[in-house]
């Protein structure tokens, strides 16, 4: 039987702090959320490894470091309304739920969305709401958001997200080609947006009206 609490502490000490994650609230949330309960039956013993893992349907649960970087770039204080695009396993959503007031998460693959919704219910994450649909449209009925986090790779920044951010709000999104991207933090200002590059990354494609076309999308190696 693995000591998952110990593995989480090691994950924070060895993978996150040395690579520059500083936000104490983010580190605490990563130390708290039981990642092994989100990876599916096949991989609990690999849950705290320094890599992404498959979750079925050709999709992945992101590397712990990537979850931490993206969460830190949202600059959450606790009272925010956040939109996540790409629910996947629900792990990123669970981390966000400890750091914000409300989290809305959109997933295009219904089987994944339903499984994860049940997981949130079972583990009592009560401030996360799962929506099935094309997340490139954002979630206009719940806008505006303090933060929007996109956990799939976009060919460019969809304007829908900028429109649905509050002034001062942050969008965190991987943008680039199908097989390699740069992670950006985009801040909405009274006069437009400012954009800063964070780290290179590789995500599965954001497929939808303002993302990649499904027929073109092939999955990267991880
Ligand atoms: N955040 C997830 C987690 O914590 O496990 C990882 C997400 S996985 C890397 C990317 C997810 O984005 C996949 O589940 C995929 O089906 C979903 N996705 C891709 N395009 C989408 C879209 N247009 N709208 C909503 N979800 C989308």
mmCIF file of C-alpha atoms and ligand atoms in Angstrom:
data_model
loop_
_atom_site.group_PDB
_atom_site.id
_atom_site.type_symbol
_atom_site.label_atom_id
_atom_site.label_comp_id
_atom_site.label_asym_id
_atom_site.label_seq_id
_atom_site.Cartn_x
_atom_site.Cartn_y
_atom_site.Cartn_z
ATOM 1 C CA UNK A 1 0.000 0.000 0.000
ATOM 2 C CA UNK A 2 1.499 3.308 -1.130
ATOM 3 C CA UNK A 3 1.803 6.206 1.311
ATOM 4 C CA UNK A 4 0.022 8.700 -0.943
ATOM 5 C CA UNK A 5 0.338 11.594 1.535
ATOM 6 C CA UNK A 6 4.106 11.139 1.578
ATOM 7 C CA UNK A 7 4.187 10.905 -2.243
ATOM 8 C CA UNK A 8 2.285 14.216 -2.436
ATOM 9 C CA UNK A 9 4.758 15.899 -0.084
ATOM 10 C CA UNK A 10 7.637 14.627 -2.223
ATOM 11 C CA UNK A 11 5.878 15.817 -5.384
ATOM 12 C CA UNK A 12 5.712 19.338 -3.936
ATOM 13 C CA UNK A 13 9.280 19.291 -2.580
ATOM 14 C CA UNK A 14 10.965 17.689 -5.597
ATOM 15 C CA UNK A 15 8.885 18.699 -8.621
ATOM 16 C CA UNK A 16 7.189 22.006 -7.800
ATOM 17 C CA UNK A 17 9.314 24.113 -5.418
ATOM 18 C CA UNK A 18 12.659 23.533 -7.226
ATOM 19 C CA UNK A 19 11.049 24.590 -10.526
ATOM 20 C CA UNK A 20 9.887 27.890 -9.072
ATOM 21 C CA UNK A 21 6.292 27.413 -7.860
ATOM 22 C CA UNK A 22 6.024 29.941 -5.019
ATOM 23 C CA UNK A 23 2.345 30.579 -4.287
ATOM 24 C CA UNK A 24 1.826 28.969 -0.866
ATOM 25 C CA UNK A 25 -1.883 28.415 -1.496
ATOM 26 C CA UNK A 26 -1.121 26.546 -4.732
ATOM 27 C CA UNK A 27 1.526 24.391 -3.024
ATOM 28 C CA UNK A 28 -0.903 23.603 -0.205
ATOM 29 C CA UNK A 29 -3.697 22.663 -2.635
ATOM 30 C CA UNK A 30 -1.334 20.379 -4.579
ATOM 31 C CA UNK A 31 -0.298 18.759 -1.302
ATOM 32 C CA UNK A 32 -3.961 18.252 -0.384
ATOM 33 C CA UNK A 33 -5.778 16.940 -3.483
ATOM 34 C CA UNK A 34 -5.517 13.112 -3.736
ATOM 35 C CA UNK A 35 -4.279 12.887 -7.333
ATOM 36 C CA UNK A 36 -4.284 9.060 -7.169
ATOM 37 C CA UNK A 37 -8.098 9.161 -6.976
ATOM 38 C CA UNK A 38 -8.268 11.057 -10.293
ATOM 39 C CA UNK A 39 -5.967 8.953 -12.485
ATOM 40 C CA UNK A 40 -8.261 5.930 -12.852
ATOM 41 C CA UNK A 41 -7.738 2.367 -11.711
ATOM 42 C CA UNK A 42 -4.808 1.614 -13.984
ATOM 43 C CA UNK A 43 -2.314 4.141 -12.629
ATOM 44 C CA UNK A 44 -2.668 4.932 -8.889
ATOM 45 C CA UNK A 45 0.938 3.937 -8.225
ATOM 46 C CA UNK A 46 2.141 6.348 -10.939
ATOM 47 C CA UNK A 47 -0.151 9.219 -9.897
ATOM 48 C CA UNK A 48 2.620 11.374 -8.395
ATOM 49 C CA UNK A 49 5.188 10.742 -11.158
ATOM 50 C CA UNK A 50 6.586 13.775 -12.947
ATOM 51 C CA UNK A 51 4.539 13.258 -16.144
ATOM 52 C CA UNK A 52 1.128 13.343 -17.800
ATOM 53 C CA UNK A 53 -0.829 10.053 -17.767
ATOM 54 C CA UNK A 54 -3.544 8.631 -20.070
ATOM 55 C CA UNK A 55 -7.148 8.803 -18.782
ATOM 56 C CA UNK A 56 -8.890 7.082 -21.733
ATOM 57 C CA UNK A 57 -10.485 8.383 -24.957
ATOM 58 C CA UNK A 58 -6.992 9.522 -26.066
ATOM 59 C CA UNK A 59 -6.946 12.184 -23.319
ATOM 60 C CA UNK A 60 -4.523 12.865 -20.470
ATOM 61 C CA UNK A 61 -4.288 14.116 -16.904
ATOM 62 C CA UNK A 62 -1.644 16.872 -17.052
ATOM 63 C CA UNK A 63 1.780 16.649 -15.388
ATOM 64 C CA UNK A 64 1.644 17.929 -11.750
ATOM 65 C CA UNK A 65 4.121 20.731 -12.529
ATOM 66 C CA UNK A 66 1.953 21.963 -15.427
ATOM 67 C CA UNK A 67 -1.145 21.979 -13.185
ATOM 68 C CA UNK A 68 0.784 24.011 -10.601
ATOM 69 C CA UNK A 69 2.174 26.549 -13.113
ATOM 70 C CA UNK A 70 -1.204 27.100 -14.735
ATOM 71 C CA UNK A 71 -2.924 27.455 -11.376
ATOM 72 C CA UNK A 72 -0.304 29.917 -10.117
ATOM 73 C CA UNK A 73 -0.734 32.054 -13.253
ATOM 74 C CA UNK A 74 -4.438 32.470 -12.419
ATOM 75 C CA UNK A 75 -3.365 34.437 -9.282
ATOM 76 C CA UNK A 76 -6.326 33.246 -7.199
ATOM 77 C CA UNK A 77 -7.054 34.695 -3.755
ATOM 78 C CA UNK A 78 -10.170 32.670 -2.880
ATOM 79 C CA UNK A 79 -13.249 34.648 -3.893
ATOM 80 C CA UNK A 80 -13.054 34.168 -7.664
ATOM 81 C CA UNK A 81 -15.336 32.636 -10.271
ATOM 82 C CA UNK A 82 -13.197 30.481 -12.568
ATOM 83 C CA UNK A 83 -13.858 28.742 -15.881
ATOM 84 C CA UNK A 84 -11.853 25.662 -16.845
ATOM 85 C CA UNK A 85 -11.952 24.324 -20.405
ATOM 86 C CA UNK A 86 -11.133 20.591 -20.623
ATOM 87 C CA UNK A 87 -12.470 18.843 -17.494
ATOM 88 C CA UNK A 88 -10.630 15.569 -18.186
ATOM 89 C CA UNK A 89 -10.007 13.621 -14.976
ATOM 90 C CA UNK A 90 -11.156 16.538 -12.798
ATOM 91 C CA UNK A 91 -7.798 16.848 -11.027
ATOM 92 C CA UNK A 92 -7.113 20.424 -12.169
ATOM 93 C CA UNK A 93 -10.709 21.336 -11.288
ATOM 94 C CA UNK A 94 -10.315 19.863 -7.807
ATOM 95 C CA UNK A 95 -7.155 21.933 -7.233
ATOM 96 C CA UNK A 96 -8.991 25.054 -8.432
ATOM 97 C CA UNK A 97 -11.966 24.308 -6.194
ATOM 98 C CA UNK A 98 -9.749 24.709 -3.110
ATOM 99 C CA UNK A 99 -8.479 28.074 -4.331
ATOM 100 C CA UNK A 100 -11.552 29.841 -5.761
ATOM 101 C CA UNK A 101 -15.192 30.346 -4.777
ATOM 102 C CA UNK A 102 -16.753 28.653 -7.812
ATOM 103 C CA UNK A 103 -15.373 26.596 -10.688
ATOM 104 C CA UNK A 104 -17.232 25.900 -13.934
ATOM 105 C CA UNK A 105 -15.595 23.258 -16.103
ATOM 106 C CA UNK A 106 -16.504 22.389 -19.705
ATOM 107 C CA UNK A 107 -15.730 19.031 -21.371
ATOM 108 C CA UNK A 108 -16.595 18.087 -24.961
ATOM 109 C CA UNK A 109 -16.521 14.286 -24.450
ATOM 110 C CA UNK A 110 -19.704 13.359 -22.613
ATOM 111 C CA UNK A 111 -18.469 10.032 -21.183
ATOM 112 C CA UNK A 112 -15.490 11.795 -19.573
ATOM 113 C CA UNK A 113 -17.675 14.631 -18.263
ATOM 114 C CA UNK A 114 -20.205 12.266 -16.650
ATOM 115 C CA UNK A 115 -17.526 10.106 -15.040
ATOM 116 C CA UNK A 116 -15.778 13.156 -13.605
ATOM 117 C CA UNK A 117 -19.021 14.748 -12.426
ATOM 118 C CA UNK A 118 -19.698 11.563 -10.451
ATOM 119 C CA UNK A 119 -16.130 11.693 -9.090
ATOM 120 C CA UNK A 120 -16.659 15.269 -7.823
ATOM 121 C CA UNK A 121 -19.909 14.179 -6.171
ATOM 122 C CA UNK A 122 -18.289 11.150 -4.540
ATOM 123 C CA UNK A 123 -15.315 13.113 -3.203
ATOM 124 C CA UNK A 124 -17.522 16.051 -2.109
ATOM 125 C CA UNK A 125 -16.128 18.802 -4.341
ATOM 126 C CA UNK A 126 -19.307 20.841 -4.110
ATOM 127 C CA UNK A 127 -18.251 24.126 -5.763
ATOM 128 C CA UNK A 128 -17.385 22.620 -9.199
ATOM 129 C CA UNK A 129 -19.996 22.496 -11.948
ATOM 130 C CA UNK A 130 -19.444 20.276 -15.008
ATOM 131 C CA UNK A 131 -20.897 21.309 -18.373
ATOM 132 C CA UNK A 132 -20.796 19.185 -21.556
ATOM 133 C CA UNK A 133 -20.122 21.165 -24.718
ATOM 134 C CA UNK A 134 -17.681 22.968 -26.966
ATOM 135 C CA UNK A 135 -15.477 24.914 -24.564
ATOM 136 C CA UNK A 136 -14.088 27.122 -27.344
ATOM 137 C CA UNK A 137 -17.365 29.024 -26.975
ATOM 138 C CA UNK A 138 -16.586 29.667 -23.301
ATOM 139 C CA UNK A 139 -19.625 29.690 -21.026
ATOM 140 C CA UNK A 140 -21.463 32.943 -21.810
ATOM 141 C CA UNK A 141 -24.349 32.229 -19.423
ATOM 142 C CA UNK A 142 -21.950 32.287 -16.436
ATOM 143 C CA UNK A 143 -19.617 35.090 -17.638
ATOM 144 C CA UNK A 144 -17.799 37.228 -16.658
ATOM 145 C CA UNK A 145 -15.003 35.225 -14.997
ATOM 146 C CA UNK A 146 -12.041 36.291 -12.857
ATOM 147 C CA UNK A 147 -9.985 33.515 -14.407
ATOM 148 C CA UNK A 148 -10.175 31.190 -17.423
ATOM 149 C CA UNK A 149 -7.843 28.208 -17.722
ATOM 150 C CA UNK A 150 -7.672 26.176 -20.923
ATOM 151 C CA UNK A 151 -6.165 22.714 -20.463
ATOM 152 C CA UNK A 152 -5.973 21.800 -24.160
ATOM 153 C CA UNK A 153 -3.843 23.334 -26.922
ATOM 154 C CA UNK A 154 -5.317 26.140 -29.006
ATOM 155 C CA UNK A 155 -4.114 27.279 -32.462
ATOM 156 C CA UNK A 156 -4.726 30.882 -31.367
ATOM 157 C CA UNK A 157 -6.425 32.708 -28.480
ATOM 158 C CA UNK A 158 -10.205 32.507 -29.013
ATOM 159 C CA UNK A 159 -11.750 35.957 -28.673
ATOM 160 C CA UNK A 160 -14.648 34.385 -26.737
ATOM 161 C CA UNK A 161 -12.375 34.023 -23.702
ATOM 162 C CA UNK A 162 -11.272 37.664 -23.735
ATOM 163 C CA UNK A 163 -14.911 38.750 -23.993
ATOM 164 C CA UNK A 164 -15.887 36.546 -21.020
ATOM 165 C CA UNK A 165 -13.096 37.774 -18.706
ATOM 166 C CA UNK A 166 -13.578 40.599 -16.210
ATOM 167 C CA UNK A 167 -11.256 43.573 -16.566
ATOM 168 C CA UNK A 168 -8.246 42.544 -14.470
ATOM 169 C CA UNK A 169 -9.039 38.860 -15.090
ATOM 170 C CA UNK A 170 -6.440 36.306 -16.215
ATOM 171 C CA UNK A 171 -6.596 33.766 -19.046
ATOM 172 C CA UNK A 172 -4.078 30.906 -18.953
ATOM 173 C CA UNK A 173 -3.806 29.027 -22.251
ATOM 174 C CA UNK A 174 -1.360 26.886 -24.270
ATOM 175 C CA UNK A 175 -1.106 28.244 -27.826
ATOM 176 C CA UNK A 176 0.879 26.925 -30.771
ATOM 177 C CA UNK A 177 1.090 24.086 -33.262
ATOM 178 C CA UNK A 178 -0.517 20.692 -32.858
ATOM 179 C CA UNK A 179 2.555 19.176 -31.240
ATOM 180 C CA UNK A 180 4.198 21.969 -29.272
ATOM 181 C CA UNK A 181 2.920 25.092 -27.619
ATOM 182 C CA UNK A 182 3.839 27.996 -25.349
ATOM 183 C CA UNK A 183 1.841 28.593 -22.186
ATOM 184 C CA UNK A 184 0.575 32.193 -21.986
ATOM 185 C CA UNK A 185 -0.929 34.330 -19.265
ATOM 186 C CA UNK A 186 -3.240 36.917 -20.833
ATOM 187 C CA UNK A 187 -4.525 39.761 -18.661
ATOM 188 C CA UNK A 188 -7.554 41.832 -19.629
ATOM 189 C CA UNK A 189 -6.924 45.549 -19.087
ATOM 190 C CA UNK A 190 -9.266 48.531 -19.475
ATOM 191 C CA UNK A 191 -7.673 49.198 -22.869
ATOM 192 C CA UNK A 192 -7.182 45.642 -24.215
ATOM 193 C CA UNK A 193 -4.929 42.748 -23.182
ATOM 194 C CA UNK A 194 -1.341 42.129 -22.093
ATOM 195 C CA UNK A 195 0.255 38.777 -22.879
ATOM 196 C CA UNK A 196 3.243 37.108 -21.251
ATOM 197 C CA UNK A 197 4.857 33.801 -22.195
ATOM 198 C CA UNK A 198 5.457 31.315 -19.352
ATOM 199 C CA UNK A 199 6.818 27.910 -20.394
ATOM 200 C CA UNK A 200 6.876 25.557 -23.416
ATOM 201 C CA UNK A 201 4.362 22.707 -23.175
ATOM 202 C CA UNK A 202 2.591 19.898 -25.055
ATOM 203 C CA UNK A 203 -1.176 19.450 -24.675
ATOM 204 C CA UNK A 204 -3.845 17.433 -26.473
ATOM 205 C CA UNK A 205 -5.751 19.613 -28.965
ATOM 206 C CA UNK A 206 -8.575 21.990 -28.135
ATOM 207 C CA UNK A 207 -11.163 20.768 -30.643
ATOM 208 C CA UNK A 208 -14.089 22.995 -31.529
ATOM 209 C CA UNK A 209 -15.433 25.994 -33.387
ATOM 210 C CA UNK A 210 -12.567 28.295 -32.354
ATOM 211 C CA UNK A 211 -9.991 25.541 -31.857
ATOM 212 C CA UNK A 212 -8.701 22.706 -34.039
ATOM 213 C CA UNK A 213 -10.908 20.914 -36.517
ATOM 214 C CA UNK A 214 -11.659 17.376 -35.290
ATOM 215 C CA UNK A 215 -10.732 15.821 -38.635
ATOM 216 C CA UNK A 216 -7.252 17.386 -38.515
ATOM 217 C CA UNK A 217 -6.564 16.600 -34.869
ATOM 218 C CA UNK A 218 -4.202 13.747 -34.094
ATOM 219 C CA UNK A 219 -2.919 13.153 -30.635
ATOM 220 C CA UNK A 220 0.633 13.852 -29.479
ATOM 221 C CA UNK A 221 2.731 11.133 -27.881
ATOM 222 C CA UNK A 222 1.570 12.052 -24.364
HETATM 223 N N1 LIG B 1 -7.749 19.386 -16.868
HETATM 224 C C1 LIG B 1 -7.716 17.977 -17.088
HETATM 225 C C2 LIG B 1 -7.341 17.198 -15.859
HETATM 226 O O1 LIG B 1 -7.114 17.795 -14.811
HETATM 227 O O2 LIG B 1 -7.325 15.968 -15.963
HETATM 228 C C3 LIG B 1 -6.805 17.601 -18.219
HETATM 229 C C4 LIG B 1 -7.428 17.928 -19.510
HETATM 230 S S1 LIG B 1 -6.874 17.009 -20.905
HETATM 231 C C5 LIG B 1 -5.199 17.477 -21.067
HETATM 232 C C6 LIG B 1 -7.741 17.985 -22.143
HETATM 233 C C7 LIG B 1 -9.229 17.818 -22.134
HETATM 234 O O3 LIG B 1 -9.793 18.847 -22.963
HETATM 235 C C8 LIG B 1 -9.725 16.490 -22.710
HETATM 236 O O4 LIG B 1 -10.552 15.844 -21.775
HETATM 237 C C9 LIG B 1 -10.477 16.905 -23.961
HETATM 238 O O5 LIG B 1 -11.588 16.067 -24.263
HETATM 239 C C10 LIG B 1 -10.921 18.315 -23.603
HETATM 240 N N2 LIG B 1 -11.276 19.189 -24.727
HETATM 241 C C11 LIG B 1 -10.674 19.325 -25.943
HETATM 242 N N3 LIG B 1 -11.312 20.240 -26.669
HETATM 243 C C12 LIG B 1 -12.335 20.714 -25.909
HETATM 244 C C13 LIG B 1 -13.367 21.677 -26.090
HETATM 245 N N4 LIG B 1 -13.510 22.383 -27.224
HETATM 246 N N5 LIG B 1 -14.240 21.903 -25.081
HETATM 247 C C14 LIG B 1 -14.144 21.213 -23.918
HETATM 248 N N6 LIG B 1 -13.202 20.279 -23.681
HETATM 249 C C15 LIG B 1 -12.304 20.038 -24.656
#
